[in-house]
Amino acid sequence: MCGIVAYIGTKDAYPIVVKGLQRLEYRGYDSAGVALMNGDLKVYKKQGKVADLQESTKGQDTTGNIGMGHTRWATHGAPNNENAHPHLSNSGNIAIIHNGIIENFATLKEGLEARGHKFQSETDTEVLAHLIEDVMVNSNLELADAVRASLKQVIGAYAIVVLSKDNPEHLIAARKGSPLVVGIGEEAGEYFFASDATPLAEYTKKVIYLNDGEIAIVENKEMTIKSIDNVVQTPYIHELELNLEQLEKGGYPHFMLKEIYEQPKSIFDSYRGRFDSSTGVFHMRSLEEYAKQLAEIKRLILIGCGTSWHAGLVAEYLFEDYARLPVEVEYASEFRYRNPVLFSDDLVMSISQSGETADTLAAMDLAKRKSATVFGVCNVVGSSIPRLSDAGAYTHAGPEIGVASTKAFTSQVTVLTLLALGIAKIRKTMSADKIATVMQELERIPEKIEKALELNDQLIELSKLYKDAKNFLYLGRGYNFPVALEGALKLKEISYIHAEGYPAAEMKHGPIALIDENMPVVVIATNSEHYEKVVSNIQEVKARGGKVIAVVSEGNKDLSKWVDHTIEVPETIEPLSPLVNSIPLQLLSYHIAVMRGCNVDQPRNLAKSVTVE
Ligand code: G6P
């Protein structure tokens, strides 16, 4: 939600900031703006995409070696020019960009208005710009101290960058609850700031992930990191493992398609080096260090949002089958406000691509306070969720930029499979042979996905037939019920066609009423324990005139006499079938969205990383 980027050094700031904003645009794209310091403080902002901002700055003075920029996902106030960031203080001397929500902004604003402040926007952010100036003037503080003092009055989440006309060599940044990464440039005194590391990758490999409650002050070419209480901190400098190729489309028309095609590799990277087939040993720090607790846990609670929640639903089947653990799967946003009953022998596992989803973080925090062991399964290295976890595992899918999650989902399922097997081993609920057999099959999945990707042409033809449908129904049972949910989510996210995922047998308790000849029904009917039952559900749809697109196991020619279309995918064992079966559903939604002229990588109203509740 909202992307922020800033630069201070000797280079021209504008191109660095704008390029950074383009890399962060997946976080929000309803308006964008920049502030540049070159003696004077210049601010340009524009409703729309970063490209619209660039267009509007043509011919303007964009010089300056200090600059910051913002791409917005609206929370307070409509997406328009006035509400776009940066926001200015009352005098116009201080500029701020902000990601997060200032919950007590209305109270702060009232006080400031009573002291004569005039506001130009409806945003919570503008209040903070005014507050900093108010504190500076009334308490006679230097800029950095005024920022600290102001932040102490703020309730809510923020990552901010502040520039001031009166302090032309300064840049102040701070975070609480929203991410902020600092890149250390090659030249002395050169620093980059961004919501995540992607804009930094082309300039530096040395990064610092600011901790909550920290403030970075760059002053006269030196950076100091302090706590909000003014205690100097010693930051840990991480080595960044991102390469530029991962951040480009690499010849694909959209990031989403590139990421769909990357799945043979991303799944491989998710399990690579984590299981030694000659010894049967899992090499995962969380399993090694927490073996004693894992042997004794009584319950597993999986937490996530959106697609990550769907990965949790697949994992429910995996952990119950393999580790024989009672499992609950929770929407983080519900769990955190429910006063859940938790015990110290519960294991809570948060699943997140970005590692920054506000609700997931809050749910983890609650679980920790209630003394559960908390694991994180996360894609973005160094993000907040792994840092808040006791242990966990990275999914290693590489950067996912398309807003609709694809490879992150299959990597999450892969890592959750490893954890389920590893915990099964610790709890002795599966034999070493059985574990080895599943692992052998997991190692065949990348090749099977390669084959599933060859279905692309068939899916283009199917998309042509169904792109104008108003509704879609997705049905699956067992391990493939979450795949139906995920298939429906993909379609509605990027094509804006209403779609529902349902457990196939549950259809007769409601959705069956919707079925007529205009309703395409995608049924996952690959070989499984429930295959015959799914076939009966298909008959129920066909009896009511629905159009059935069935995903079946390769070689299944029987079903074609009952259904309108079959999509044959390589066969695998049922617990791993979500990995393969997701592929045609991803491709179907992708092509339908493209044919409907939708912006696949940046669907309306959505953001990739939801850092507000
Ligand atoms: C947003 C994204 C989804 C994602 C969800 C959870 O809604 O658009 O693709 O599944 O957040 O995000 P996380 O980063 O926690 O997996």
XYZ file of C-alpha atoms and ligand atoms in Angstrom:
629
model
C 0.000 0.000 0.000
C 1.697 3.174 -1.111
C 5.315 3.100 -2.170
C 7.907 5.564 -0.988
C 11.370 6.216 -2.336
C 13.997 8.853 -1.581
C 17.551 9.731 -2.494
C 20.276 11.917 -1.056
C 23.722 12.119 -2.633
C 25.454 13.808 -5.530
C 23.482 12.297 -8.437
C 20.352 13.773 -9.978
C 17.572 12.630 -7.653
C 14.607 12.854 -10.053
C 15.431 9.911 -12.390
C 16.360 7.725 -9.420
C 13.149 8.567 -7.590
C 10.909 8.111 -10.638
C 12.485 4.787 -11.576
C 12.106 3.681 -7.969
C 8.445 4.665 -8.036
C 7.924 2.568 -11.152
C 9.410 -0.427 -9.365
C 7.113 0.214 -6.398
C 4.030 0.961 -8.441
C 2.607 -2.478 -7.624
C 2.044 -1.105 -4.108
C -0.441 1.530 -5.257
C -1.133 3.423 -8.408
C -3.863 6.009 -8.012
C -1.558 9.030 -7.868
C 2.130 9.843 -7.632
C 4.324 12.761 -6.668
C 7.879 13.922 -6.058
C 9.642 16.599 -4.002
C 13.072 17.830 -5.043
C 15.509 19.981 -3.189
C 17.770 22.330 -5.081
C 18.025 25.462 -2.976
C 14.274 25.589 -3.193
C 11.792 22.798 -2.468
C 9.808 21.828 -5.565
C 6.807 19.527 -5.452
C 5.078 17.896 -8.435
C 2.149 15.541 -8.041
C -0.488 14.057 -10.247
C -3.492 11.785 -10.111
C -2.876 8.570 -12.053
C 0.178 6.455 -12.707
C 3.852 7.327 -12.410
C 3.854 7.750 -16.211
C 1.263 10.543 -15.838
C 3.494 12.256 -13.303
C 6.452 12.009 -15.681
C 4.360 13.489 -18.473
C 3.292 16.382 -16.251
C 6.877 17.224 -15.240
C 8.113 17.527 -18.836
C 9.715 20.934 -19.249
C 9.706 21.582 -15.472
C 12.780 22.061 -13.344
C 13.506 18.624 -11.928
C 17.075 19.242 -10.826
C 18.336 18.501 -7.322
C 20.494 15.933 -5.527
C 17.946 15.290 -2.814
C 14.505 14.014 -3.670
C 11.661 11.800 -2.638
C 8.618 10.306 -4.313
C 5.408 8.497 -3.511
C 2.934 6.280 -5.293
C -0.422 6.202 -3.536
C -3.156 3.725 -2.717
C -5.884 5.928 -1.291
C -7.031 5.492 2.294
C -7.972 8.977 3.522
C -9.364 11.090 0.691
C -10.120 10.372 -2.941
C -7.344 9.719 -5.459
C -6.845 13.248 -6.852
C -4.026 15.783 -7.273
C -4.608 17.435 -3.889
C -4.494 14.209 -1.913
C -1.411 12.916 -3.733
C 1.866 13.022 -1.779
C 4.186 14.818 -0.980
C 2.247 17.012 1.436
C 3.487 20.328 2.734
C 3.418 22.029 6.098
C 1.500 25.243 6.715
C 4.348 27.461 5.519
C 5.174 25.077 2.665
C 8.715 24.647 4.010
C 8.433 21.013 5.091
C 7.450 18.196 2.724
C 6.519 14.674 3.738
C 5.671 11.360 2.085
C 3.970 8.658 4.100
C 2.893 5.034 3.881
C 0.471 3.892 6.589
C -2.413 5.405 8.503
C -2.380 8.049 11.212
C -5.361 6.971 13.241
C -5.610 10.057 15.462
C -5.234 12.486 12.556
C -8.669 14.062 13.140
C -7.821 15.036 16.732
C -4.387 16.317 15.741
C -5.942 18.274 12.873
C -8.495 19.953 15.149
C -5.735 21.176 17.431
C -3.678 22.460 14.503
C -6.672 24.202 12.930
C -7.331 25.903 16.245
C -3.762 27.207 16.016
C -4.438 28.646 12.560
C -3.208 25.849 10.271
C -4.925 25.658 6.874
C -5.084 22.286 5.120
C -5.075 21.645 1.386
C -6.044 17.960 1.356
C -8.204 15.421 3.163
C -5.248 13.200 4.029
C -3.913 12.096 7.384
C -0.397 12.669 6.042
C -0.753 16.409 5.614
C -1.566 16.636 9.326
C 1.837 15.182 10.132
C 3.649 17.760 7.958
C 1.821 20.538 9.820
C 2.433 18.932 13.189
C 6.197 18.738 12.624
C 6.318 22.406 11.753
C 4.083 23.309 14.690
C 6.378 21.420 17.075
C 9.481 23.013 15.542
C 8.113 26.503 15.957
C 6.446 26.149 19.346
C 9.094 24.011 21.039
C 12.008 25.565 19.216
C 13.386 22.187 18.111
C 15.688 21.173 15.275
C 14.045 19.267 12.404
C 15.024 15.734 13.499
C 13.968 16.353 17.105
C 10.705 17.876 15.935
C 10.027 14.790 13.791
C 10.681 12.527 16.788
C 8.508 14.632 19.075
C 5.695 14.693 16.508
C 5.833 10.944 15.958
C 5.390 10.469 19.692
C 1.984 12.112 19.328
C 0.949 9.860 16.474
C -1.197 6.752 16.870
C -1.039 4.441 13.885
C 1.407 3.119 11.356
C 3.880 5.017 9.257
C 6.923 4.970 7.093
C 7.821 8.569 6.308
C 10.457 10.687 4.635
C 10.748 14.377 5.474
C 12.551 17.168 3.622
C 12.790 20.773 4.722
C 13.615 23.902 2.754
C 15.398 25.318 5.805
C 17.587 22.217 6.181
C 18.765 21.692 2.619
C 21.365 19.017 3.476
C 19.002 16.910 5.603
C 16.768 13.956 4.983
C 14.813 12.336 7.818
C 13.061 8.967 7.581
C 11.202 6.935 10.183
C 9.102 3.816 10.470
C 6.565 2.172 12.713
C 4.390 -0.602 11.354
C 5.103 0.174 7.684
C 8.304 -0.988 6.003
C 11.313 1.139 5.136
C 14.660 -0.006 3.762
C 17.795 2.123 3.547
C 20.361 1.491 0.818
C 23.916 2.613 1.455
C 25.336 4.112 -1.729
C 28.837 3.642 -3.048
C 29.784 7.295 -2.627
C 30.233 8.729 0.836
C 27.037 10.363 2.032
C 24.816 8.685 -0.564
C 21.676 6.978 0.740
C 18.561 5.504 -0.846
C 15.281 4.890 0.966
C 12.376 2.761 -0.209
C 9.362 0.767 0.963
C 11.108 -2.381 -0.174
C 14.479 -3.233 -1.615
C 13.439 -3.433 -5.287
C 14.290 0.205 -6.173
C 17.670 -0.143 -4.476
C 18.902 -3.224 -6.324
C 20.512 -1.340 -9.187
C 22.477 1.012 -6.940
C 23.677 -0.967 -3.953
C 23.823 -4.367 -2.309
C 24.141 -2.954 1.203
C 20.836 -2.380 2.935
C 19.486 -1.693 6.396
C 15.932 -2.702 7.276
C 14.789 -0.034 9.710
C 13.141 -1.423 12.823
C 9.873 -0.162 14.208
C 10.354 3.010 16.196
C 13.616 3.916 14.457
C 14.417 7.178 12.773
C 17.226 7.688 10.233
C 18.742 11.141 10.092
C 20.999 12.081 7.191
C 22.785 15.301 7.950
C 25.949 16.664 6.343
C 26.577 13.371 4.492
C 26.357 11.200 7.629
C 23.487 8.929 8.605
C 22.578 8.266 12.228
C 19.856 5.855 13.238
C 18.158 6.595 16.541
C 15.271 5.227 18.509
C 12.295 7.454 18.921
C 13.649 8.155 22.418
C 16.863 9.523 20.931
C 19.113 6.554 21.648
C 21.657 5.945 18.864
C 21.260 2.467 17.299
C 23.827 0.217 15.631
C 22.165 -1.047 12.468
C 22.836 -4.429 10.891
C 23.869 -4.118 7.257
C 22.366 -6.863 5.079
C 23.687 -8.071 1.756
C 20.931 -7.771 -0.851
C 20.351 -10.833 -3.011
C 18.158 -9.261 -5.660
C 19.291 -8.999 -9.235
C 17.909 -6.639 -11.841
C 16.741 -9.371 -14.190
C 14.275 -10.504 -11.549
C 12.722 -7.047 -11.578
C 12.180 -6.756 -15.332
C 9.531 -8.347 -17.542
C 12.183 -10.212 -19.537
C 10.277 -10.166 -22.827
C 6.892 -11.126 -21.363
C 4.028 -8.668 -21.900
C 3.162 -8.723 -18.190
C 4.865 -9.590 -14.924
C 1.993 -11.941 -14.152
C 2.678 -14.074 -17.223
C 6.414 -14.060 -16.510
C 5.718 -15.165 -12.945
C 3.341 -17.927 -14.093
C 6.106 -19.233 -16.371
C 8.717 -18.976 -13.622
C 6.967 -21.589 -11.500
C 9.059 -24.614 -12.456
C 12.078 -22.674 -11.171
C 10.446 -20.943 -8.208
C 9.076 -24.240 -6.899
C 12.493 -25.819 -7.352
C 14.083 -22.923 -5.454
C 11.549 -23.424 -2.659
C 12.601 -26.997 -1.898
C 16.194 -26.952 -3.172
C 18.736 -28.017 -0.545
C 16.117 -28.523 2.136
C 15.923 -32.326 2.087
C 18.722 -34.815 1.812
C 17.289 -37.920 0.142
C 20.319 -40.047 1.097
C 19.806 -39.471 4.838
C 16.152 -38.441 5.001
C 17.160 -35.281 6.884
C 15.392 -31.942 6.413
C 17.735 -28.961 6.421
C 15.430 -26.267 7.702
C 16.490 -24.175 10.663
C 12.976 -23.991 12.075
C 12.676 -27.792 12.138
C 16.131 -28.274 13.616
C 15.948 -25.604 16.317
C 12.330 -26.138 17.283
C 12.254 -29.952 17.085
C 11.409 -30.298 20.793
C 8.494 -27.833 20.684
C 7.242 -29.271 17.394
C 7.138 -32.750 18.900
C 4.862 -31.449 21.626
C 2.569 -28.939 19.950
C -1.108 -29.748 20.203
C -2.502 -27.547 17.491
C -1.460 -25.581 14.413
C -3.102 -22.286 13.507
C -2.382 -21.001 10.006
C -2.893 -17.302 9.407
C -2.904 -15.269 6.215
C -4.857 -13.008 3.882
C -5.939 -13.371 0.254
C -3.957 -15.923 -1.711
C -1.751 -16.677 1.296
C -4.870 -17.723 3.193
C -5.637 -20.117 0.336
C -2.149 -21.607 0.682
C -3.027 -22.059 4.357
C -6.161 -23.966 3.374
C -4.109 -26.368 1.236
C -1.709 -26.741 4.158
C -4.579 -27.688 6.468
C -4.991 -30.886 4.454
C -1.222 -31.443 4.356
C -0.656 -31.045 8.092
C -3.673 -33.130 9.010
C -2.724 -35.919 6.612
C 1.009 -35.955 7.244
C 1.634 -34.599 10.742
C -1.739 -35.615 12.207
C -2.098 -32.212 13.830
C -5.393 -30.453 14.446
C -5.309 -27.394 12.191
C -7.253 -24.154 12.056
C -6.921 -21.725 9.180
C -7.703 -18.136 10.012
C -8.130 -14.876 8.166
C -5.622 -12.676 9.980
C -8.086 -9.773 10.044
C -10.697 -11.866 11.898
C -8.301 -13.684 14.189
C -6.705 -10.511 15.522
C -10.001 -9.049 16.745
C -11.605 -12.229 18.061
C -9.978 -12.754 21.432
C -8.865 -16.220 20.301
C -8.066 -18.922 22.822
C -4.364 -19.739 22.497
C -2.058 -21.985 24.477
C 1.695 -22.136 24.816
C 1.685 -25.494 23.010
C 0.007 -23.974 19.949
C 2.065 -23.313 16.852
C 0.913 -20.279 14.885
C 2.188 -20.057 11.331
C 1.814 -16.819 9.364
C 1.857 -17.088 5.611
C 2.649 -14.012 3.559
C 4.256 -13.143 0.262
C 5.215 -9.589 1.194
C 5.843 -10.090 4.893
C 4.218 -6.709 5.474
C 0.469 -7.360 5.518
C -0.766 -5.313 8.453
C -3.465 -7.740 9.592
C -1.119 -10.730 9.440
C 1.490 -8.848 11.453
C -1.057 -7.842 14.068
C -2.371 -11.410 14.316
C 1.184 -12.693 14.860
C 1.801 -10.094 17.488
C -1.341 -11.180 19.314
C -0.276 -14.846 19.138
C 3.145 -13.967 20.535
C 1.607 -12.026 23.395
C -0.514 -15.071 24.160
C 2.707 -17.120 24.305
C 2.220 -19.353 21.248
C 5.265 -20.289 19.147
C 5.092 -18.212 15.965
C 6.528 -19.272 12.612
C 6.532 -17.245 9.411
C 6.388 -18.544 5.844
C 7.351 -15.558 3.789
C 8.753 -14.562 0.414
C 10.328 -11.149 0.941
C 13.637 -11.475 2.723
C 14.125 -9.072 5.626
C 10.471 -8.042 5.765
C 8.570 -7.586 9.017
C 6.927 -11.018 9.303
C 10.147 -13.059 9.347
C 11.604 -10.562 11.760
C 8.670 -10.956 14.121
C 8.649 -14.782 13.866
C 10.403 -17.128 16.268
C 11.420 -19.165 13.232
C 10.060 -20.139 9.835
C 11.080 -20.514 6.238
C 11.498 -18.255 3.253
C 9.710 -19.389 0.116
C 12.515 -18.165 -2.203
C 10.101 -17.566 -5.100
C 11.985 -14.396 -6.099
C 10.308 -11.002 -6.405
C 6.638 -11.214 -7.318
C 5.538 -7.987 -8.963
C 2.199 -8.778 -10.615
C -0.458 -7.825 -8.096
C -2.263 -11.138 -8.547
C -0.172 -13.728 -6.752
C 0.858 -16.804 -8.751
C 4.355 -18.150 -8.117
C 4.264 -17.003 -4.497
C 1.216 -19.241 -3.955
C 2.808 -22.385 -5.386
C 6.013 -21.679 -3.470
C 4.068 -21.256 -0.248
C 2.371 -24.605 -0.851
C 5.787 -26.167 -1.561
C 7.343 -24.850 1.647
C 4.275 -25.793 3.674
C 4.587 -29.320 2.233
C 8.201 -29.472 3.461
C 7.189 -28.219 6.893
C 4.306 -30.708 7.090
C 6.630 -33.570 6.168
C 9.381 -32.345 8.484
C 6.980 -32.037 11.413
C 5.516 -35.453 10.529
C 9.030 -36.845 10.818
C 9.575 -35.205 14.202
C 6.195 -36.406 15.461
C 6.744 -39.860 13.931
C 3.428 -39.801 12.116
C 4.952 -40.903 8.805
C 7.578 -43.448 7.928
C 10.885 -42.350 6.413
C 9.947 -44.267 3.230
C 6.626 -42.506 2.876
C 8.303 -39.134 3.388
C 10.942 -39.997 0.790
C 8.240 -41.020 -1.706
C 6.432 -37.689 -1.334
C 9.726 -35.811 -1.672
C 10.584 -37.740 -4.842
C 7.252 -36.729 -6.300
C 7.764 -33.101 -5.200
C 11.017 -33.119 -7.140
C 9.067 -34.096 -10.264
C 6.651 -31.184 -9.932
C 8.748 -28.564 -11.810
C 8.799 -30.847 -14.865
C 5.052 -31.448 -14.580
C 4.455 -27.729 -14.389
C 6.546 -27.265 -17.545
C 4.081 -29.639 -19.236
C 1.066 -27.881 -17.749
C 2.379 -24.601 -19.176
C 2.151 -26.153 -22.646
C -1.613 -25.874 -22.227
C -1.299 -22.152 -22.846
C -2.680 -22.270 -26.420
C -5.687 -24.313 -25.345
C -6.360 -21.812 -22.569
C -6.193 -18.920 -25.034
C -8.912 -20.633 -27.123
C -11.046 -21.282 -24.039
C -10.592 -17.691 -22.919
C -11.951 -16.473 -26.266
C -15.110 -18.507 -25.660
C -15.721 -17.359 -22.092
C -14.254 -13.873 -21.827
C -17.689 -12.237 -21.882
C -19.235 -14.377 -19.161
C -20.723 -12.386 -16.290
C -20.107 -15.022 -13.620
C -17.935 -18.069 -13.117
C -18.163 -20.884 -10.619
C -15.098 -22.901 -9.561
C -15.573 -26.272 -7.866
C -13.114 -28.626 -6.209
C -12.990 -31.111 -3.347
C -10.394 -32.002 -0.752
C -6.980 -30.590 -1.580
C -8.502 -28.926 -4.613
C -11.224 -26.998 -2.838
C -8.672 -24.242 -1.991
C -7.506 -24.390 -5.622
C -11.096 -23.598 -6.680
C -11.100 -20.631 -4.294
C -7.777 -19.430 -5.657
C -8.906 -19.886 -9.284
C -11.985 -17.758 -8.600
C -9.942 -15.115 -6.785
C -7.498 -14.842 -9.698
C -10.325 -14.346 -12.191
C -12.181 -11.700 -10.196
C -9.002 -9.804 -9.236
C -7.762 -9.214 -12.741
C -10.740 -9.564 -15.110
C -13.475 -8.104 -12.832
C -15.748 -11.046 -13.663
C -17.645 -12.187 -10.615
C -16.410 -15.641 -9.640
C -17.017 -17.913 -6.687
C -15.065 -20.905 -5.509
C -16.996 -23.640 -3.728
C -16.472 -27.138 -2.370
C -18.021 -29.209 -5.171
C -20.463 -31.053 -2.922
C -21.594 -27.880 -1.202
C -22.782 -26.472 -4.533
C -26.178 -28.118 -4.120
C -26.780 -26.051 -0.987
C -26.916 -22.759 -2.831
C -24.844 -21.975 -5.922
C -26.698 -24.588 -7.942
C -29.535 -22.067 -8.103
C -27.290 -19.827 -10.216
C -26.538 -22.432 -12.857
C -27.946 -21.997 -16.329
C -26.526 -22.114 -19.852
C -24.685 -18.828 -19.258
C -22.701 -20.067 -16.285
C -19.230 -21.469 -16.961
C -18.260 -23.882 -14.204
C -14.593 -24.793 -13.822
C -14.346 -28.141 -12.060
C -11.091 -29.601 -10.772
C -11.558 -33.284 -11.470
C -8.063 -34.721 -11.454
C -7.551 -38.237 -10.147
C -8.152 -38.423 -6.413
C -10.008 -40.274 -3.743
C -13.039 -38.127 -4.531
C -12.927 -38.361 -8.311
C -16.222 -40.291 -8.682
C -17.951 -37.844 -6.369
C -16.692 -34.886 -8.377
C -18.047 -36.571 -11.520
C -21.473 -36.708 -9.836
C -21.212 -33.001 -9.086
C -20.396 -32.388 -12.752
C -23.559 -34.302 -13.729
C -25.552 -32.025 -11.438
C -24.175 -28.978 -13.245
C -24.755 -30.443 -16.697
C -28.337 -31.442 -15.798
C -28.999 -27.727 -15.303
C -27.408 -26.610 -18.544
C -24.146 -25.211 -17.088
C -21.013 -25.143 -19.251
C -18.337 -27.319 -17.654
C -14.606 -26.812 -18.081
C -12.999 -29.766 -16.323
C -9.362 -29.945 -15.267
C -8.580 -33.673 -15.514
C -5.546 -35.936 -15.239
C -3.656 -36.602 -18.448
C -5.157 -39.525 -20.347
C -8.656 -39.117 -18.907
C -10.819 -39.308 -22.046
C -13.946 -40.518 -20.228
C -15.104 -37.217 -18.893
C -15.149 -35.480 -22.279
C -18.510 -37.066 -23.096
C -20.103 -35.269 -20.143
C -18.366 -31.919 -20.120
C -17.880 -29.080 -22.595
C -14.083 -28.914 -22.346
C -11.368 -30.897 -20.646
C -7.937 -29.563 -19.738
C -5.523 -32.460 -19.242
C -2.782 -31.839 -16.698
C 0.078 -34.184 -15.702
C -0.895 -36.534 -12.918
C 0.645 -36.361 -9.466
C -0.283 -37.490 -5.981
C -3.344 -35.739 -4.595
C -1.525 -33.724 -1.875
C 0.702 -32.145 -4.514
C -2.012 -31.734 -7.139
C -2.775 -28.102 -6.129
C 0.658 -27.170 -7.482
C -0.107 -28.508 -10.953
C -3.835 -27.773 -11.065
C -3.343 -24.088 -10.275
C -1.440 -23.523 -13.527
C -4.320 -23.740 -16.044
C -6.508 -21.643 -13.740
C -3.852 -18.920 -13.572
C -3.498 -18.951 -17.360
C -7.268 -18.874 -17.894
C -7.724 -15.780 -15.745
C -4.663 -14.130 -17.276
C -5.872 -14.544 -20.866
C -9.463 -13.594 -20.088
C -8.238 -10.413 -18.386
C -5.959 -9.526 -21.310
C -8.791 -10.122 -23.794
C -11.081 -7.870 -21.758
C -8.464 -5.111 -21.940
C -7.777 -5.119 -18.191
C -4.547 -3.957 -16.612
C -3.372 -7.380 -15.525
C -0.394 -6.335 -13.415
C -2.164 -3.465 -11.700
C -5.839 -4.318 -11.305
C -8.118 -1.524 -10.169
C -8.451 -0.845 -6.442
C -5.956 -3.542 -5.466
C -2.455 -3.314 -4.073
C 0.119 -6.001 -3.730
C 1.156 -5.234 -0.222
C -1.640 -4.240 2.129
C 0.090 -2.409 4.940
C -3.095 -0.891 6.360
C -5.879 -2.759 8.105
C -3.104 -8.444 -1.254
C -2.548 -8.992 -2.546
C -2.792 -10.501 -2.617
C -2.191 -11.179 -1.400
C -2.711 -10.569 -0.096
C -1.920 -11.059 1.092
O -4.488 -8.521 -1.267
O -3.151 -8.346 -3.653
O -2.192 -11.018 -3.790
O -2.511 -12.535 -1.438
O -2.577 -9.146 -0.126
O -0.611 -10.576 0.970
P 0.672 -11.261 1.566
O 1.794 -10.407 1.092
O 0.511 -11.226 3.056
O 0.736 -12.640 1.049
